[in-house]
Amino acid sequence: MPDPRIRPLEIGPTEDESALRIRWGDEHVSIYRPRYLRLHCPCAGCVEEMTGRRLLNPDTVPADVYPLAIHYVGRYALLFQWSDGHATGIYSYELLRSICPCGECGSAG
Ligand SMILES: [Zn+2]
Ligand SMILES: [Zn+2]
């Protein structure tokens, strides 16, 4: 059995469609602003693989960046096609859960 904390039950936009909402197997709900997700892109162009150092300069990411499309990658991850042309980051559910910006999880990452 996969850990319910990293098993999404529901993935979709929030009611006002301004953010992505994930409801997890343990009933925790995460709300992600698009730019927040874009800044946490885990691809080799945005994060140095060996050190985990962030290479992406936040100033280069438009304030109104949004996903043109969201693709499922197997059963473990999502891939966002961003409006700024970036589409190489594979966001595992484990990563998404670990960067949950809610007050409860907030400071963890
Ligand atoms: Zn990236
Ligand atoms: Zn949370």
JSON list of C-alpha atoms and ligand atoms in Angstrom, two decimals, residues 28-30 100 102 104-105, ligand 2:
[
{"chain": "A", "resi": 28, "resn": "HIS", "atom": "CA", "xyz": [-5.34, 16.69, 3.87]},
{"chain": "A", "resi": 29, "resn": "VAL", "atom": "CA", "xyz": [-6.03, 19.37, 1.24]},
{"chain": "A", "resi": 30, "resn": "SER", "atom": "CA", "xyz": [-3.24, 21.30, -0.47]},
{"chain": "A", "resi": 100, "resn": "CYS", "atom": "CA", "xyz": [2.28, 21.93, 0.62]},
{"chain": "A", "resi": 102, "resn": "CYS", "atom": "CA", "xyz": [-0.73, 25.41, 4.05]},
{"chain": "A", "resi": 104, "resn": "GLU", "atom": "CA", "xyz": [-0.05, 23.22, 8.98]},
{"chain": "A", "resi": 105, "resn": "CYS", "atom": "CA", "xyz": [2.75, 22.01, 6.67]},
{"chain": "B", "resi": 2, "resn": "ZN", "atom": "ZN", "xyz": [-0.59, 21.09, 4.13]}
]
